[in-house]
Coordinates of C-alpha atoms and ligand atoms in Angstrom, one line a residue:
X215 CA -38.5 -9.0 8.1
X216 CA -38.1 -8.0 4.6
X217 CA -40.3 -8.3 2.0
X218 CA -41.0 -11.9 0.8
X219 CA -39.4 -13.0 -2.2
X220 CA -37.1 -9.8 -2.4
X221 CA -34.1 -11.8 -2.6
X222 CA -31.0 -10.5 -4.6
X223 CA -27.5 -11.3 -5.2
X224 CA -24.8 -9.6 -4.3
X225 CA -20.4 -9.2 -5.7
X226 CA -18.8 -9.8 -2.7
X227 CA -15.8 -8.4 -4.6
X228 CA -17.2 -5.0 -6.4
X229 CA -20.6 -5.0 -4.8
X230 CA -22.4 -5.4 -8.0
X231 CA -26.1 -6.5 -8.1
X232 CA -27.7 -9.5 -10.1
X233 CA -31.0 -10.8 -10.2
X234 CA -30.1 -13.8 -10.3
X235 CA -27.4 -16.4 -9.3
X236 CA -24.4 -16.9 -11.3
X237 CA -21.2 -18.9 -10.9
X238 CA -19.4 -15.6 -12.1
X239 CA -20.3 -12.0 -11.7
X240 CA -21.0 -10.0 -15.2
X241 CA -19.2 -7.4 -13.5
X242 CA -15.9 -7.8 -12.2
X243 CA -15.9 -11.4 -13.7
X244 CA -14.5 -12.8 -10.0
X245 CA -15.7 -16.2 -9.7
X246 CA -17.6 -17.8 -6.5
X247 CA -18.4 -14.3 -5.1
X248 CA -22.5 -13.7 -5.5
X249 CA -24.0 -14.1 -2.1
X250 CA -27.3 -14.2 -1.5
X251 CA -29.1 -11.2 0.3
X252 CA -32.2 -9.5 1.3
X253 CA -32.7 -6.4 -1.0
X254 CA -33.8 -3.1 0.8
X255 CA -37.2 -2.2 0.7
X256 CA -37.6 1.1 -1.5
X257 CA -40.1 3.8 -0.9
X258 CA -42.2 3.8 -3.7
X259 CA -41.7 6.6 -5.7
X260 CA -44.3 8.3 -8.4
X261 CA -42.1 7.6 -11.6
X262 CA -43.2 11.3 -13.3
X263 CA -42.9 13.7 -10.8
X264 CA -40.2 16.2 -11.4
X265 CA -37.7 16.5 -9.4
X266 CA -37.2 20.6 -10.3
X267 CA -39.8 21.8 -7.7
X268 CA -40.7 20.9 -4.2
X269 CA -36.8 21.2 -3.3
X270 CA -35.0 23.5 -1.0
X271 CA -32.9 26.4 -2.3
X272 CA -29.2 25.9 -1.9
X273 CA -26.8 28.7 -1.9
X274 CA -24.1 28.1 -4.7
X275 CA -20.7 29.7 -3.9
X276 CA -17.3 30.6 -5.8
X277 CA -14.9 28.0 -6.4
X278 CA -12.4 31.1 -5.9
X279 CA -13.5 31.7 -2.0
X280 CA -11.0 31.4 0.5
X281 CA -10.5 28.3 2.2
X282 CA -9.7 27.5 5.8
X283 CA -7.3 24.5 5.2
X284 CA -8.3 21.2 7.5
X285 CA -6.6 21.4 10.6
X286 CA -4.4 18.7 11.4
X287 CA -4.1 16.6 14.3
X288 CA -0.6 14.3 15.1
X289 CA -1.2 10.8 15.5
X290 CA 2.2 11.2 17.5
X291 CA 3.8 8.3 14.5
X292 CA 5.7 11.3 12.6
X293 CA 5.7 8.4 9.4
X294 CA 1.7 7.8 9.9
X295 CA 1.2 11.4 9.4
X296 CA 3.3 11.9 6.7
X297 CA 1.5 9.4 4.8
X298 CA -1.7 10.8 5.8
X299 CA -0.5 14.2 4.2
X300 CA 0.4 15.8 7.7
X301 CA -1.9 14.1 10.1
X302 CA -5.7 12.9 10.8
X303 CA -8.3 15.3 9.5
X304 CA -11.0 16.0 11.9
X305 CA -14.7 14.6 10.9
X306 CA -13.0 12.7 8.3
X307 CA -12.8 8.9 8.0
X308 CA -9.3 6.6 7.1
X309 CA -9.3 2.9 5.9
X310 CA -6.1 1.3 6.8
X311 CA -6.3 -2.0 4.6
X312 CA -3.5 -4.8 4.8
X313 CA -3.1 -8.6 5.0
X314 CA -4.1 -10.1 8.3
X315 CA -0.8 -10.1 10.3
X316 CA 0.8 -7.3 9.1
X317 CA 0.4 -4.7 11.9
X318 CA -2.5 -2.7 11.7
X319 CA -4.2 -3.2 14.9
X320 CA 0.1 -2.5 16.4
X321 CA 0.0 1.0 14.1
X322 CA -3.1 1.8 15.5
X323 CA -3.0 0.8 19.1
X324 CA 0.6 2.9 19.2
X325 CA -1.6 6.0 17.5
X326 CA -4.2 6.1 20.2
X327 CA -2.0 5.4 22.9
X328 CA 0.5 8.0 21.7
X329 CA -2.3 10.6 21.4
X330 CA -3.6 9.6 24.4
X331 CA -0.9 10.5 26.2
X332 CA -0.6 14.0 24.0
X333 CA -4.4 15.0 26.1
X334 CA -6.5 13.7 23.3
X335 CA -10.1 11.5 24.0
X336 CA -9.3 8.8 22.4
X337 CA -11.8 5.3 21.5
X338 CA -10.4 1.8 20.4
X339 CA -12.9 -0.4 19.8
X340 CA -11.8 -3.9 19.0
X341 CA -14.4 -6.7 17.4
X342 CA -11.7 -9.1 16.9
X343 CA -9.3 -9.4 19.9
X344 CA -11.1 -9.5 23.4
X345 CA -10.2 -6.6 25.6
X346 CA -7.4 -8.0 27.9
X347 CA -5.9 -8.9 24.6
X348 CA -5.1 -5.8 23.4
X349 CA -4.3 -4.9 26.8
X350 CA -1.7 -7.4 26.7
X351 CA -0.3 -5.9 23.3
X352 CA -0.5 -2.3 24.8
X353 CA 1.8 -3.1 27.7
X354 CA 3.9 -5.3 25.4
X355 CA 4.1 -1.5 23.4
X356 CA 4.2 -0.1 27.1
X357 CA 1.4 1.7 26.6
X358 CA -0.3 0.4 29.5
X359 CA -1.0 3.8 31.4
X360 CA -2.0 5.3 28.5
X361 CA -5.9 7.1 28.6
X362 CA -7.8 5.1 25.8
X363 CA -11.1 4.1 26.0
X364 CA -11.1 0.1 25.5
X365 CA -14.1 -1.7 24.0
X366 CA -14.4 -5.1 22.7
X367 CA -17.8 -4.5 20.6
X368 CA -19.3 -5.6 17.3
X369 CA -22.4 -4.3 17.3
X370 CA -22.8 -0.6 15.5
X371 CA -25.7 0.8 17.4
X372 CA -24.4 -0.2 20.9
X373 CA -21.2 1.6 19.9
X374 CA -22.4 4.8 18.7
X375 CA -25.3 4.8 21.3
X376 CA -22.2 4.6 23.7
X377 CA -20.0 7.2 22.4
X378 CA -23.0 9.9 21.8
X379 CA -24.4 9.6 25.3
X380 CA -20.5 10.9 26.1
X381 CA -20.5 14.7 26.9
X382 CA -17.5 15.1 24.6
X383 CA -17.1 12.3 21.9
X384 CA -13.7 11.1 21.1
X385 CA -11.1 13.2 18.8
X386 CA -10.1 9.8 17.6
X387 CA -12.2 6.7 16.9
X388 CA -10.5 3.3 16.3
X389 CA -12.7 0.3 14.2
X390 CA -10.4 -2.5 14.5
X391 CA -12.0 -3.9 11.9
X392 CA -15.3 -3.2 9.8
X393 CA -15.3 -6.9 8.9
X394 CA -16.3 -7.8 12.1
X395 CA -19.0 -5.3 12.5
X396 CA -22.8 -5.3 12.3
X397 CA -26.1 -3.6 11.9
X398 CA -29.3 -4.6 13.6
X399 CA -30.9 -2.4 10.7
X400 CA -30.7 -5.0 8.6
X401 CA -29.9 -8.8 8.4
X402 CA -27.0 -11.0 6.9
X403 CA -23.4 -11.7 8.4
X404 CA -20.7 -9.3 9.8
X405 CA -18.4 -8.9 6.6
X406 CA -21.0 -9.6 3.4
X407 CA -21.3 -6.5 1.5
X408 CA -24.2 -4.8 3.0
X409 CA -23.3 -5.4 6.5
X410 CA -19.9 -3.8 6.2
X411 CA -21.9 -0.8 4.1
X412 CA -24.5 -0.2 6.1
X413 CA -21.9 -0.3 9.5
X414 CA -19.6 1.9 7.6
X415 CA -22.6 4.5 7.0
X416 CA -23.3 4.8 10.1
X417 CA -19.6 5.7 11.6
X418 CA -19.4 8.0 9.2
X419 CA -22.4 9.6 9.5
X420 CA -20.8 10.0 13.4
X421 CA -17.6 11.0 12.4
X422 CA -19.0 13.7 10.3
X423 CA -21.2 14.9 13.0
X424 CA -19.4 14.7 15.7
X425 CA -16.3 15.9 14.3
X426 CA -14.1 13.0 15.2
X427 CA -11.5 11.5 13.2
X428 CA -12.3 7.5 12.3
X429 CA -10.3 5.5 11.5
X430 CA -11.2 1.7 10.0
X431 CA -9.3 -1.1 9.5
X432 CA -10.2 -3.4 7.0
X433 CA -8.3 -6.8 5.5
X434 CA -7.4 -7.6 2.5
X435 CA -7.8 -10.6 0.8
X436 CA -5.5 -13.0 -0.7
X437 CA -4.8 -11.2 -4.2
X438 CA -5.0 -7.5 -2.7
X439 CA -8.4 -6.5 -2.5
X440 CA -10.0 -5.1 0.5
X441 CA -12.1 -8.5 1.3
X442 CA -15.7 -7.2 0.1
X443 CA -15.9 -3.7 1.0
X444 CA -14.3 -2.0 -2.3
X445 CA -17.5 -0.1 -1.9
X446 CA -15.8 1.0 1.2
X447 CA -12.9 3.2 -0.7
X448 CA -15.0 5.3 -2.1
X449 CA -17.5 6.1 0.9
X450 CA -13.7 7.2 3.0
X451 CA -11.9 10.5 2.5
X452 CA -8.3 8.8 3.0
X453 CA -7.3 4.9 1.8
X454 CA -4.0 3.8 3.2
X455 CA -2.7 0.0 3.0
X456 CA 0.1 -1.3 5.1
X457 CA 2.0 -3.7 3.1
X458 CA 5.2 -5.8 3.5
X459 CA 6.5 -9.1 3.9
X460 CA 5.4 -10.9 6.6
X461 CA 9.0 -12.8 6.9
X462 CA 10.7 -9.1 6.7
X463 CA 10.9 -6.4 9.3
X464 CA 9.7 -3.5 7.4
X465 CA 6.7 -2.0 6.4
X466 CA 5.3 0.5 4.1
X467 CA 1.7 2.5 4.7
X468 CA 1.2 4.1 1.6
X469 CA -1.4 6.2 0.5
X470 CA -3.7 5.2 -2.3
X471 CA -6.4 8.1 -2.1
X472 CA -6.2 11.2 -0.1
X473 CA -9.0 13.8 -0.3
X474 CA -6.7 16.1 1.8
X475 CA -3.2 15.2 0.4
X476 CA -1.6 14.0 -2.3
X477 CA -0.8 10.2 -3.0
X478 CA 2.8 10.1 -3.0
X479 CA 3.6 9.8 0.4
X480 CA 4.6 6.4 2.3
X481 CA 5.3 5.9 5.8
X482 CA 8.0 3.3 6.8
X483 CA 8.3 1.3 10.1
X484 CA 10.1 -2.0 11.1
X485 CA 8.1 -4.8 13.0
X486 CA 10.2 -5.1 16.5
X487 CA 10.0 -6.5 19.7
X488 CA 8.4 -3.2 21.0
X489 CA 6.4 -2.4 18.0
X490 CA 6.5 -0.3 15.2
X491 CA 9.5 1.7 14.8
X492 CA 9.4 4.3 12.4
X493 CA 11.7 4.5 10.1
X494 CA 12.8 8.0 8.7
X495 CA 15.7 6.8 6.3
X496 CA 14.4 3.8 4.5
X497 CA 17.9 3.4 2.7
X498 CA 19.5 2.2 5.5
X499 CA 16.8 -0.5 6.3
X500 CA 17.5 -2.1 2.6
X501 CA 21.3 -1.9 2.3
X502 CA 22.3 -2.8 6.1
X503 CA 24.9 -5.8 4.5
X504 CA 26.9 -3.5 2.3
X505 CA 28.6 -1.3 4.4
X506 CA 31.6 -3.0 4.2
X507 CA 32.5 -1.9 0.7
X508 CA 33.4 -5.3 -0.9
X509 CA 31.5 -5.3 -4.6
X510 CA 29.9 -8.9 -5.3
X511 CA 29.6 -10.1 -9.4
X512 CA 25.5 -10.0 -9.9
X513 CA 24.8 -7.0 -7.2
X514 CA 24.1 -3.4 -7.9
X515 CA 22.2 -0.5 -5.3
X516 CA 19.3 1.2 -7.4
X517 CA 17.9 4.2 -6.3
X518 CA 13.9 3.6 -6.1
X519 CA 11.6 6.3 -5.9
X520 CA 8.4 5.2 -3.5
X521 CA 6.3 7.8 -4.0
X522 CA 8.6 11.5 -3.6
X523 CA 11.2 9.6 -1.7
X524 CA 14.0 7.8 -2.6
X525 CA 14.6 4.7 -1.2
X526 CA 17.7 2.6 -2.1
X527 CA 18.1 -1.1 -2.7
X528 CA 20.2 -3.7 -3.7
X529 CA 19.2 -5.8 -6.9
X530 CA 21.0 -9.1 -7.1
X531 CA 20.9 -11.4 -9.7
X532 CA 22.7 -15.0 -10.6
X533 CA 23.2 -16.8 -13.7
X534 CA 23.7 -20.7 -13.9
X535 CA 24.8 -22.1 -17.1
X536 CA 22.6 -25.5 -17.4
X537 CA 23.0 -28.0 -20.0
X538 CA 21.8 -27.9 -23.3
X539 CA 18.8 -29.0 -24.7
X540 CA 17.3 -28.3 -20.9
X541 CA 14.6 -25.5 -20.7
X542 CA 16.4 -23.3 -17.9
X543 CA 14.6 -21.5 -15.2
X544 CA 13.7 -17.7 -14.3
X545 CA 12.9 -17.0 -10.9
X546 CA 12.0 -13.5 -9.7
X547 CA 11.5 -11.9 -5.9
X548 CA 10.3 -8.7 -5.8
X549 CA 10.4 -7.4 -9.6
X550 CA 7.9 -8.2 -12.2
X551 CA 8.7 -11.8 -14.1
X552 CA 7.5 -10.3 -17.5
X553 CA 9.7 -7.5 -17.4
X554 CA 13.0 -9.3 -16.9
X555 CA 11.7 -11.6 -19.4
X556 CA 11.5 -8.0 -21.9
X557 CA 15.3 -7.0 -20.5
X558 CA 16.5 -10.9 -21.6
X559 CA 15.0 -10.0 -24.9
X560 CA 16.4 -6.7 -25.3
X561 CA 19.9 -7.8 -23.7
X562 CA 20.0 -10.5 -26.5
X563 CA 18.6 -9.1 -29.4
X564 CA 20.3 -5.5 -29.4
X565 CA 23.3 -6.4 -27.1
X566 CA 23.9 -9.6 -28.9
X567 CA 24.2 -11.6 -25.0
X568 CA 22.9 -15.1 -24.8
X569 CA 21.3 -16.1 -21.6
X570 CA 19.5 -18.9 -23.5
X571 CA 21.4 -21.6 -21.7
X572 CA 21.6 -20.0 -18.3
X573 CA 19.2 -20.1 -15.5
X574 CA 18.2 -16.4 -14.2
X575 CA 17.4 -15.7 -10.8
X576 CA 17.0 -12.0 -9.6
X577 CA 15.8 -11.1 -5.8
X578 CA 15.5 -7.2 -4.6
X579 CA 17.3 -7.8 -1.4
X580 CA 15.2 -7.1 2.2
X581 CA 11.6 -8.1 0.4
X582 CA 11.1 -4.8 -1.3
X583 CA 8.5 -5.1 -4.4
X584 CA 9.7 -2.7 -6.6
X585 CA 7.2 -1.2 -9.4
X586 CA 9.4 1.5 -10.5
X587 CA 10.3 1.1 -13.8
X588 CA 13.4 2.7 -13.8
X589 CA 14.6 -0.8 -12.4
X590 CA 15.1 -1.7 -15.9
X591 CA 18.6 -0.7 -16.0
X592 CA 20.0 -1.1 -12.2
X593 CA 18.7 -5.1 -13.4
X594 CA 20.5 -5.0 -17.0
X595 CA 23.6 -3.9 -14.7
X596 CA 23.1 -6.9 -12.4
X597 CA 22.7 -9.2 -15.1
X598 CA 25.6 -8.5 -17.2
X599 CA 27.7 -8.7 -14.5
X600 CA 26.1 -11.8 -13.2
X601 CA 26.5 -12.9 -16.6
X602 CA 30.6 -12.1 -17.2
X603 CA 31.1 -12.8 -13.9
X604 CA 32.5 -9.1 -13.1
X605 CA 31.4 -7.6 -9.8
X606 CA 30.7 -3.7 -10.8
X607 CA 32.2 -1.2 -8.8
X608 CA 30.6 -1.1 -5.3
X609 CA 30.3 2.6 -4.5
X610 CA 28.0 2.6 -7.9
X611 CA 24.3 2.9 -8.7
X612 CA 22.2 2.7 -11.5
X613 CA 18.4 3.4 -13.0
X614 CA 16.4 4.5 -16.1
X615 CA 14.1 2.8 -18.1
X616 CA 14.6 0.2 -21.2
X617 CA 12.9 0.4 -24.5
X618 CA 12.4 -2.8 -26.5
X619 CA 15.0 -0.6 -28.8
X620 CA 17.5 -1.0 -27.0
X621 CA 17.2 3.0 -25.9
X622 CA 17.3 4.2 -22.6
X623 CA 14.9 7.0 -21.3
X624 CA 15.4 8.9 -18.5
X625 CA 13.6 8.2 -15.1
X626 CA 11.5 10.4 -12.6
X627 CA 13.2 12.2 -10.0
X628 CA 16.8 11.8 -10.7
X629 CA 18.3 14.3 -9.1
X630 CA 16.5 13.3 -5.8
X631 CA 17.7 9.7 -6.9
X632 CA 21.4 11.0 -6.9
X633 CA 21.2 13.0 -4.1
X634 CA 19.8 10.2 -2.0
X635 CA 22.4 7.9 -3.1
X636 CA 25.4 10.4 -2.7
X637 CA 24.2 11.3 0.9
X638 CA 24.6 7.5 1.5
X639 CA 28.1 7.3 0.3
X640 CA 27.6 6.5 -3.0
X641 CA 30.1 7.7 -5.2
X642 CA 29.1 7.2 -9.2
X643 CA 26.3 6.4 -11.4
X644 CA 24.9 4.8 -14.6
X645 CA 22.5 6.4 -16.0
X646 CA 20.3 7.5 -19.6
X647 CA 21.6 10.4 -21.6
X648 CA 20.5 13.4 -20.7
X649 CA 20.0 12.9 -17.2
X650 CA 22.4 15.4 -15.6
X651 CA 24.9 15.7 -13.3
X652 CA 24.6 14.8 -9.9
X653 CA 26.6 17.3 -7.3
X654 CA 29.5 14.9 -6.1
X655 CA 28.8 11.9 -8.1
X656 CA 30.8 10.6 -11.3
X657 CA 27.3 10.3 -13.9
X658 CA 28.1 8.1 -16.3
X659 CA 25.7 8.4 -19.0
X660 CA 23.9 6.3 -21.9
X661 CA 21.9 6.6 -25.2
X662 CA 21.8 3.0 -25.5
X663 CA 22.1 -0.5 -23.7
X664 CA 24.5 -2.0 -26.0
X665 CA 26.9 1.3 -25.2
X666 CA 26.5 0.5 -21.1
X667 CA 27.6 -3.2 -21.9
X668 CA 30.4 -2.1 -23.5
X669 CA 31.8 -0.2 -20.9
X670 CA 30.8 -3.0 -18.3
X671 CA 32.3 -5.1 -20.5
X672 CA 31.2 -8.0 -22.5
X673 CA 31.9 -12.5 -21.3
X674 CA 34.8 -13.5 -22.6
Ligands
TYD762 P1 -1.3 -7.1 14.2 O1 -1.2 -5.7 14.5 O2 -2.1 -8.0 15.1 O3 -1.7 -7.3 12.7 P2 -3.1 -7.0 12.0 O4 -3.9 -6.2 12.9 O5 -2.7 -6.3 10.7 O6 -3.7 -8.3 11.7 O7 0.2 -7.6 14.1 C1 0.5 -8.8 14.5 C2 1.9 -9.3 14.2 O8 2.9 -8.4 14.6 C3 2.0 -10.6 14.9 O9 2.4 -11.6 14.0 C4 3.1 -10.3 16.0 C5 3.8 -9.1 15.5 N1 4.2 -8.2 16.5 C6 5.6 -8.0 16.8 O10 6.4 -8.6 16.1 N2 6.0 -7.1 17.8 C7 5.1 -6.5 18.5 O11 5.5 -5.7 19.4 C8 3.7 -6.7 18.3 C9 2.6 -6.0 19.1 C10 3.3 -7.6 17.3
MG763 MG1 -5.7 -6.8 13.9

């Protein structure tokens, strides 16, 4: 039992501490998330003594000394290790965080089974499915023969207990997910705060010793946030989220801290009937209708950078005149509603184009959520021809960023954007001033908005 009295409250969001209840926490300001818990019992400590004797003597070292570099191990998923930076690090631990439903416990079930099969001890433990369900899903993923070790466990102790009676523990440790697991050390629910801390410690803790590589997954709540455990990101050496849409095929793992790589990797896979397929040219995946070469009014291919890699996708937009007097819609799918709101603006007060009485509607086709914000101009493109009713010419693409001026400034990347685009077929482009040419393709260039609607042309 703890201590009597001892009682504290606790973010279930950023894991801060209060003394005392409170409808919304002074920290994060979430609403609804302070949960009561028992606090730890502290060693008592004699406030004065110095710390600056009594201590061991640590050896400091060169930050110039050579470095062995981690060694690498495949997960056998050629996109899972590129977003890892090259593979799974051994002794260090990986979060893969998503929305429930997305396909984490698929991604890692075809990991272990693939490495499995490559001669590696592999462990999947499971504390939400029971075991002949994810036996089901591996032979659904025909994995069935492969040589991981199954266990459908939620308590922490009995599985490290397990594992480190083993001769040789496992090269790769599956926690499928940390929400559901617990520590007898001390009391409260599977997935409050402290529970998922404390469990988390103590995998590490093996992981570290014992060399193996862990990997947890963890879920996300509704508006993105790993449910609880923030605290967990920074107690892992490697953060990855799956994301997607649910209703779409694809998905994208992409890196969002990498003590051994850098950041700008993403993996991409398609949900199927057999799995996760990987993906290895994206491009395809988001422009699979326009192969046949027919150019639609509204539609234009921009060439998105995720991360160091281009990935192409259509932007379509539609304009509705609607009577006047009536306020008219704006509807957005997969862009930010406040920047096409900005790119109305700028379209009407330095172009001089009225979309006052028109409804908007802009989608990036296949459920892509673009952030990049060289979309400014591939969306101006689609909306002035949405607008005059003009399809653009289909073998063309178009990016660079907006200023509220009216200017255009160049985008990241563009000669990987143009490259991408022209090994796809793509034969010209619209771009900022200054940009550059582009091998094969006709580069059309711009100082200004107002000059691109010219050459588009303006509603008659
Ligand atoms: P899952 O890996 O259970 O998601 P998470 O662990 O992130 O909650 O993915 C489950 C979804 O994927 C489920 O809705 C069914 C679908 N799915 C397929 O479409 N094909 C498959 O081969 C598998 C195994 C799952
Ligand atoms: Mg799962």
């Amino acid at each position: 039992m703890m201590a009597k009295g001892k009682t504290r409250y606790v973010c279930q969001a950023c894991g801060a501490v209060a003394a005392r209840w409170a409808g919304q926490c002074a920290e994060c300001k979430e609403w609804n998330t302070l949960a009561e818990e028992a606090a730890p019992v502290f060693t008592p400590f004699a406030a004065k003594q110095s710390l600056q004797t009594g201590g061991r003597r640590i050896a400091m070292e060169s930050l110039a000394d050579d470095v062995a570099l981690p060694p690498r191990l495949s997960t056998g998923i050629a996109e899972l290790d590129r977003a890892l930076g090259g593979g799974l690090v051994p002794g260090s631990v990986t979060l893969i965080g998503g929305d429930p439903g997305i396909g984490k416990s698929t991604l890692l079930l075809q990991a272990a089974g693939r490495m499995a099969r490559g001669g590696k001890a592999v462990a999947y433990v499971s504390g939400e499915e029971a075991a002949d369900q994810v036996r089901l899903r591996a032979r659904r993923l025909g994995l069935a023969k492969a040589d991981v070790a199954l266990a459908a466990e939620t308590n922490v102790r009995d599985i490290l207990t397990t594992l480190g009676s083993q001769p040789t523990g496992p090269a790769l440790l599956v926690i499928d997910s940390i929400q559901t697991m617990h520590s007898d050390t001390l009391e409260g629910a599977p997935g409050t705060v402290s529970q998922v801390r404390a469990s988390a410690q103590e995998l590490i803790r093996f992981a570290k010793l014992s060399g193996c590589a862990l990997v947890i997954v963890g879920h996300v709540t509704k508006d993105g946030q790993l449910a609880g455990p923030r605290v967990l990101e920074h107690m892992v050496d490697t953060v990855l989220y799956f994301e997607g849409e649910r209703s779409h095929q694809y998905r994208i793992l992409r890196a969002v801290k990498n003590r051994f790589g850098g950041t700008d990797e993403i993996g991409v896979f398609a949900m199927g009937a057999d799995g996760l397929e990987e993906v290895p040219n994206p491009s395809s995946l988001f422009l699979t209708n326009r192969q046949d070469g027919a150019s639609v009014t509204g539609a234009v291919v921009f060439p998105a950078l995720e991360g160091t890699r281009p990935v192409l996708c259509e932007i379509q937009a539609l304009v509705v005149r609607v009577p006047s007097g009536a306020t008219p819609r704006r509807a957005v799918v997969g862009w930010d509603s406040g920047r096409l709101a900005m790119l109305l603006a700028v379209l009407e007060a330095r172009c001089g184009l009225g979309f006052g009485g028109h409804e908007v509607y802009l989608n990036v086709a296949g459920g892509l959520r673009i952030a990049d914000p060289a979309a400014d101009l591939a969306v101006a493109c689609a909306l002035v021809s949405a607008l005059t009713d003009r399809p653009l010419p289909a073998d063309g693409v178009a990016f660079g960023e907006v200023a509220l001026s009216g200017e255009l400034r160049g985008a990241g990347l563009a000669a990987l954007r143009l490259k991408e685009a022209a090994k796809l077929g793509f034969g010209r482009a619209w771009v900022p001033d200054g940009t550059g040419g582009g091998g094969p393709m006709q580069v059309a260039m711009f100082r200004t908005l107002n000059q691109l609607v010219d050459t588009l042309g303006r509603p008659d």
